[in-house]
């Protein structure tokens, strides 16, 4: 038998040069593709001329997997905004740029970065590898790429996800009973906000903190003018009765909030502390709910993450 050491070396080199692609197999669009997901992803990258090493993994393993590959120049992550946030936390341990496969339900960050929403288009962009740096929001050591909120929205998300898991409903349909259930147990939070310009007390069913400034103009709800301004935007929802908040809840979960009726802008800051009567509070970070201890210490890390995306205009 002839032992081809040279051939083994070549195969090892190809494997080491392959770009890791980490996909949350349970993410919105990824789960809908079912058993054909892997073949579709490989075909998209083959067409783009990029060799990959595909990992279909559970969402809870995304951060650790990203951290293991953070020393590489590029790591591709497939999933929604929560998945991308988990991966970003791991990639910050190294130098890797984040390539995005928009395989979540809403894909807010991909849309704002002008990343193509189809797999072939996203793979082609990743192969070309244009990069830019964007800011990362942080609260008590946890990252968010889009926004964080406390109060009504985390409760709605938690109840929606429970109903979706129990009954196999699509998210938009599970949101309807979840909104009503959240409103039945509605509470207004008395919060004290500590910012650079002093202290302010608010009573609100929901406080929202955005990574960079979020637009409130009609037709632009949930969009940002920039992802690298180095500021957090802070909004509070006006206190009101349950029936009025039902409309707000449904508008928020479907991305159709009314800027004039629903929000009050509190300002843009570099850092913010939020305290209250509770020792612990639920917070939604890019749609993923966590329980964090109070006070909440918000900050922003300018240009902390390199992403594969077209240059900002």
Short mmCIF file of C-alpha atoms in Angstrom, two decimals:
data_model
loop_
_atom_site.label_atom_id
_atom_site.label_comp_id
_atom_site.label_asym_id
_atom_site.label_seq_id
_atom_site.Cartn_x
_atom_site.Cartn_y
_atom_site.Cartn_z
CA UNK A 1 0.00 0.00 0.00
CA UNK A 2 1.32 3.45 -0.94
CA UNK A 3 0.74 6.12 1.70
CA UNK A 4 0.01 9.45 -0.04
CA UNK A 5 1.08 11.98 2.59
CA UNK A 6 0.95 14.79 0.04
CA UNK A 7 -2.69 14.03 -0.76
CA UNK A 8 -3.58 14.06 2.93
CA UNK A 9 -1.85 17.41 3.33
CA UNK A 10 -3.84 18.87 0.43
CA UNK A 11 -7.14 17.60 1.88
CA UNK A 12 -6.24 18.99 5.31
CA UNK A 13 -5.41 22.35 3.76
CA UNK A 14 -8.80 22.47 2.00
CA UNK A 15 -10.62 21.68 5.24
CA UNK A 16 -8.67 24.31 7.18
CA UNK A 17 -9.38 26.91 4.47
CA UNK A 18 -13.13 26.21 4.47
CA UNK A 19 -15.26 28.95 6.01
CA UNK A 20 -17.31 27.78 9.01
CA UNK A 21 -21.06 28.27 8.55
CA UNK A 22 -22.99 28.02 11.82
CA UNK A 23 -26.76 27.75 11.39
CA UNK A 24 -29.44 27.74 14.06
CA UNK A 25 -31.39 24.84 12.60
CA UNK A 26 -34.51 25.79 14.58
CA UNK A 27 -34.59 29.41 13.36
CA UNK A 28 -37.65 30.73 11.52
CA UNK A 29 -36.72 30.34 7.84
CA UNK A 30 -34.15 27.61 8.54
CA UNK A 31 -36.73 25.37 10.23
CA UNK A 32 -39.20 25.95 7.39
CA UNK A 33 -36.66 24.61 4.87
CA UNK A 34 -36.55 21.29 6.73
CA UNK A 35 -34.27 18.52 5.52
CA UNK A 36 -33.35 20.44 2.38
CA UNK A 37 -31.63 23.25 4.29
CA UNK A 38 -28.11 21.81 4.21
CA UNK A 39 -28.18 21.07 0.49
CA UNK A 40 -29.57 24.52 -0.30
CA UNK A 41 -26.88 26.27 1.74
CA UNK A 42 -24.08 24.21 0.16
CA UNK A 43 -25.43 24.89 -3.33
CA UNK A 44 -25.55 28.64 -2.67
CA UNK A 45 -21.91 28.74 -1.56
CA UNK A 46 -20.78 26.40 -4.34
CA UNK A 47 -22.32 28.82 -6.82
CA UNK A 48 -20.54 31.71 -5.09
CA UNK A 49 -17.22 29.83 -5.29
CA UNK A 50 -16.67 29.61 -1.53
CA UNK A 51 -15.77 26.39 0.26
CA UNK A 52 -17.58 25.97 3.57
CA UNK A 53 -17.75 23.70 6.59
CA UNK A 54 -21.45 23.56 7.53
CA UNK A 55 -22.64 23.15 11.13
CA UNK A 56 -26.39 22.78 11.80
CA UNK A 57 -26.63 23.32 15.54
CA UNK A 58 -28.97 24.26 18.36
CA UNK A 59 -29.43 27.92 19.20
CA UNK A 60 -27.97 27.37 22.69
CA UNK A 61 -24.66 26.29 21.11
CA UNK A 62 -24.24 29.25 18.74
CA UNK A 63 -22.17 31.44 21.06
CA UNK A 64 -19.73 28.67 22.01
CA UNK A 65 -19.36 27.59 18.37
CA UNK A 66 -18.69 31.17 17.28
CA UNK A 67 -16.09 31.59 20.01
CA UNK A 68 -14.27 28.44 18.88
CA UNK A 69 -13.91 29.92 15.38
CA UNK A 70 -13.36 33.56 16.40
CA UNK A 71 -9.64 33.40 15.53
CA UNK A 72 -10.49 32.93 11.84
CA UNK A 73 -10.91 35.80 9.36
CA UNK A 74 -14.58 34.99 8.67
CA UNK A 75 -17.42 33.12 10.37
CA UNK A 76 -20.84 32.85 8.73
CA UNK A 77 -23.93 32.61 10.94
CA UNK A 78 -27.43 31.70 9.82
CA UNK A 79 -30.47 32.62 11.89
CA UNK A 80 -32.45 35.55 13.19
CA UNK A 81 -31.38 38.60 15.17
CA UNK A 82 -31.18 36.74 18.48
CA UNK A 83 -28.90 34.13 16.91
CA UNK A 84 -26.67 36.84 15.43
CA UNK A 85 -26.43 38.52 18.83
CA UNK A 86 -25.33 35.27 20.46
CA UNK A 87 -22.73 34.74 17.75
CA UNK A 88 -21.44 38.31 18.08
CA UNK A 89 -20.76 37.71 21.77
CA UNK A 90 -18.51 34.79 20.81
CA UNK A 91 -16.82 36.49 17.88
CA UNK A 92 -15.73 39.44 20.00
CA UNK A 93 -13.21 37.08 21.60
CA UNK A 94 -11.24 37.15 18.34
CA UNK A 95 -10.88 38.93 15.01
CA UNK A 96 -13.47 37.22 12.80
CA UNK A 97 -15.86 39.16 10.60
CA UNK A 98 -19.50 38.08 10.81
CA UNK A 99 -21.13 36.92 7.58
CA UNK A 100 -24.92 36.83 7.76
CA UNK A 101 -27.32 34.28 6.30
CA UNK A 102 -30.77 35.79 7.01
CA UNK A 103 -32.61 32.67 8.16
CA UNK A 104 -34.73 34.16 10.93
CA UNK A 105 -38.30 35.39 10.94
CA UNK A 106 -37.81 39.14 10.54
CA UNK A 107 -34.06 39.56 9.89
CA UNK A 108 -34.01 43.21 10.97
CA UNK A 109 -30.23 43.57 11.07
CA UNK A 110 -29.74 41.95 7.65
CA UNK A 111 -32.31 44.30 6.13
CA UNK A 112 -30.68 47.38 7.66
CA UNK A 113 -27.24 46.25 6.43
CA UNK A 114 -28.63 45.65 2.92
CA UNK A 115 -27.67 41.99 3.07
CA UNK A 116 -29.62 40.04 0.41
CA UNK A 117 -32.44 38.03 1.99
CA UNK A 118 -32.07 35.06 -0.39
CA UNK A 119 -29.40 32.42 0.18
CA UNK A 120 -27.62 32.75 -3.21
CA UNK A 121 -27.48 36.54 -2.87
CA UNK A 122 -26.20 36.41 0.71
CA UNK A 123 -23.58 33.79 -0.22
CA UNK A 124 -22.38 35.88 -3.17
CA UNK A 125 -21.99 38.91 -0.90
CA UNK A 126 -20.09 36.87 1.70
CA UNK A 127 -17.73 35.52 -0.98
CA UNK A 128 -16.97 39.09 -2.12
CA UNK A 129 -16.34 39.97 1.55
CA UNK A 130 -16.97 43.75 1.79
CA UNK A 131 -16.88 44.69 5.46
CA UNK A 132 -17.90 47.49 7.77
CA UNK A 133 -17.85 48.01 11.52
CA UNK A 134 -21.01 48.52 13.57
CA UNK A 135 -21.81 49.32 17.19
CA UNK A 136 -22.94 46.81 19.79
CA UNK A 137 -25.28 47.56 22.69
CA UNK A 138 -24.64 45.96 26.04
CA UNK A 139 -26.57 45.55 29.29
CA UNK A 140 -25.13 43.81 32.34
CA UNK A 141 -22.66 41.92 30.15
CA UNK A 142 -25.24 40.78 27.58
CA UNK A 143 -25.10 42.05 23.99
CA UNK A 144 -27.83 43.30 21.68
CA UNK A 145 -27.45 44.29 18.05
CA UNK A 146 -30.86 45.91 17.58
CA UNK A 147 -32.67 46.78 20.80
CA UNK A 148 -33.57 45.86 24.33
CA UNK A 149 -36.90 46.31 26.11
CA UNK A 150 -38.43 45.68 29.50
CA UNK A 151 -42.07 45.42 30.49
CA UNK A 152 -44.90 44.48 28.16
CA UNK A 153 -42.92 43.33 25.12
CA UNK A 154 -40.76 40.67 26.88
CA UNK A 155 -43.93 39.30 28.48
CA UNK A 156 -45.65 39.09 25.09
CA UNK A 157 -42.64 37.39 23.51
CA UNK A 158 -42.42 34.84 26.31
CA UNK A 159 -46.13 33.98 26.10
CA UNK A 160 -46.04 33.94 22.28
CA UNK A 161 -43.13 31.49 22.25
CA UNK A 162 -44.92 29.25 24.78
CA UNK A 163 -48.03 29.09 22.62
CA UNK A 164 -46.03 28.57 19.48
CA UNK A 165 -44.23 25.61 21.06
CA UNK A 166 -47.38 24.12 22.56
CA UNK A 167 -49.64 24.42 19.53
CA UNK A 168 -47.26 24.67 16.57
CA UNK A 169 -48.64 28.06 15.54
CA UNK A 170 -46.83 30.57 13.31
CA UNK A 171 -45.45 33.50 15.25
CA UNK A 172 -47.95 36.05 13.93
CA UNK A 173 -50.89 33.86 14.96
CA UNK A 174 -49.43 32.95 18.36
CA UNK A 175 -48.95 36.69 18.98
CA UNK A 176 -52.71 37.35 19.20
CA UNK A 177 -53.55 35.26 22.29
CA UNK A 178 -50.14 36.10 23.76
CA UNK A 179 -50.88 39.83 23.54
CA UNK A 180 -54.20 39.43 25.30
CA UNK A 181 -52.73 37.22 28.02
CA UNK A 182 -49.91 39.71 28.62
CA UNK A 183 -52.37 42.59 28.91
CA UNK A 184 -54.50 40.73 31.45
CA UNK A 185 -51.50 40.65 33.77
CA UNK A 186 -50.28 44.11 32.75
CA UNK A 187 -48.25 46.14 35.18
CA UNK A 188 -46.77 49.61 34.90
CA UNK A 189 -43.15 49.82 35.94
CA UNK A 190 -41.91 52.70 38.05
CA UNK A 191 -38.35 53.11 36.82
CA UNK A 192 -35.58 55.53 37.62
CA UNK A 193 -33.31 56.37 34.70
CA UNK A 194 -29.79 57.59 35.46
CA UNK A 195 -28.14 59.23 32.45
CA UNK A 196 -25.35 61.72 31.75
CA UNK A 197 -27.78 64.65 32.16
CA UNK A 198 -29.21 63.54 35.48
CA UNK A 199 -32.01 61.39 36.82
CA UNK A 200 -35.54 60.90 35.56
CA UNK A 201 -38.45 58.82 36.85
CA UNK A 202 -40.92 57.21 34.45
CA UNK A 203 -44.02 55.10 34.92
CA UNK A 204 -44.46 52.96 31.83
CA UNK A 205 -45.66 49.55 30.67
CA UNK A 206 -42.56 49.29 28.46
CA UNK A 207 -39.11 50.87 28.19
CA UNK A 208 -37.18 50.51 24.92
CA UNK A 209 -33.42 51.03 24.44
CA UNK A 210 -32.12 50.97 20.86
CA UNK A 211 -28.59 50.36 19.64
CA UNK A 212 -28.30 53.66 17.71
CA UNK A 213 -31.19 55.98 16.95
CA UNK A 214 -34.53 54.43 15.95
CA UNK A 215 -36.86 56.39 13.69
CA UNK A 216 -40.35 57.22 14.90
CA UNK A 217 -41.58 58.77 11.66
CA UNK A 218 -44.65 57.14 10.16
CA UNK A 219 -43.68 54.30 7.85
CA UNK A 220 -40.16 54.07 9.33
CA UNK A 221 -40.85 52.43 12.70
CA UNK A 222 -38.07 50.05 13.65
CA UNK A 223 -35.47 51.46 11.25
CA UNK A 224 -32.20 53.23 12.00
CA UNK A 225 -30.41 55.94 10.07
CA UNK A 226 -27.02 54.58 11.13
CA UNK A 227 -25.46 51.63 12.91
CA UNK A 228 -22.27 53.39 13.96
CA UNK A 229 -23.31 56.65 15.69
CA UNK A 230 -22.25 55.41 19.13
CA UNK A 231 -25.53 56.31 20.85
CA UNK A 232 -28.39 54.51 22.59
CA UNK A 233 -31.92 55.78 21.93
CA UNK A 234 -34.38 55.56 24.82
CA UNK A 235 -38.18 55.49 24.50
CA UNK A 236 -41.01 54.89 26.95
CA UNK A 237 -44.54 53.77 26.12
CA UNK A 238 -47.22 56.05 27.52
CA UNK A 239 -49.15 54.66 30.48
CA UNK A 240 -52.70 53.72 29.50
CA UNK A 241 -55.53 51.27 30.14
CA UNK A 242 -55.52 47.64 29.00
CA UNK A 243 -57.91 48.07 26.07
CA UNK A 244 -55.85 50.88 24.57
CA UNK A 245 -52.68 48.86 25.07
CA UNK A 246 -54.13 45.86 23.23
CA UNK A 247 -53.93 47.82 19.99
CA UNK A 248 -50.40 48.89 20.86
CA UNK A 249 -49.40 45.29 21.60
CA UNK A 250 -50.64 43.99 18.26
CA UNK A 251 -49.12 46.92 16.36
CA UNK A 252 -45.77 46.37 18.04
CA UNK A 253 -45.59 42.62 17.40
CA UNK A 254 -46.49 43.18 13.74
CA UNK A 255 -44.10 46.12 13.30
CA UNK A 256 -46.84 48.76 12.86
CA UNK A 257 -46.55 50.90 15.97
CA UNK A 258 -47.93 54.46 15.76
CA UNK A 259 -45.13 56.96 16.53
CA UNK A 260 -47.42 59.75 17.65
CA UNK A 261 -49.67 57.64 19.84
CA UNK A 262 -47.43 54.92 21.21
CA UNK A 263 -44.01 56.35 22.13
CA UNK A 264 -42.36 59.23 23.93
CA UNK A 265 -38.71 59.82 23.08
CA UNK A 266 -36.55 60.29 26.17
CA UNK A 267 -33.31 61.03 24.34
CA UNK A 268 -30.06 59.62 22.99
CA UNK A 269 -27.29 58.73 25.45
CA UNK A 270 -23.91 57.00 25.56
CA UNK A 271 -24.79 55.12 28.74
CA UNK A 272 -27.82 54.57 30.94
CA UNK A 273 -28.61 52.92 34.28
CA UNK A 274 -32.14 51.75 35.04
CA UNK A 275 -33.21 50.96 38.59
CA UNK A 276 -36.54 50.00 40.11
CA UNK A 277 -38.22 48.22 42.96
CA UNK A 278 -37.55 44.71 41.68
CA UNK A 279 -34.33 42.81 42.21
CA UNK A 280 -34.72 41.01 38.89
CA UNK A 281 -36.55 41.86 35.69
CA UNK A 282 -37.25 40.23 32.32
CA UNK A 283 -35.63 41.93 29.35
CA UNK A 284 -35.92 41.16 25.63
CA UNK A 285 -32.61 41.40 23.79
CA UNK A 286 -33.21 41.27 20.03
CA UNK A 287 -36.38 39.32 20.76
CA UNK A 288 -34.75 36.81 23.15
CA UNK A 289 -36.01 37.07 26.74
CA UNK A 290 -33.62 36.91 29.70
CA UNK A 291 -33.99 37.59 33.41
CA UNK A 292 -31.37 40.10 34.62
CA UNK A 293 -30.66 41.59 38.02
CA UNK A 294 -31.38 45.25 38.64
CA UNK A 295 -29.99 47.82 38.19
CA UNK A 296 -29.60 47.49 34.43
CA UNK A 297 -26.39 49.10 33.18
CA UNK A 298 -26.64 49.96 29.47
CA UNK A 299 -23.67 51.00 27.35
CA UNK A 300 -22.64 51.02 23.72
CA UNK A 301 -19.41 49.74 22.18
CA UNK A 302 -18.67 51.79 19.06
CA UNK A 303 -17.44 49.81 16.06
CA UNK A 304 -17.06 46.66 18.12
CA UNK A 305 -18.25 44.20 15.46
CA UNK A 306 -17.04 43.67 11.89
CA UNK A 307 -19.79 42.47 9.56
CA UNK A 308 -19.82 41.45 5.91
CA UNK A 309 -22.09 44.04 4.32
CA UNK A 310 -22.07 46.70 1.63
CA UNK A 311 -20.51 49.98 2.72
CA UNK A 312 -22.92 52.47 4.26
CA UNK A 313 -23.92 55.28 1.91
#
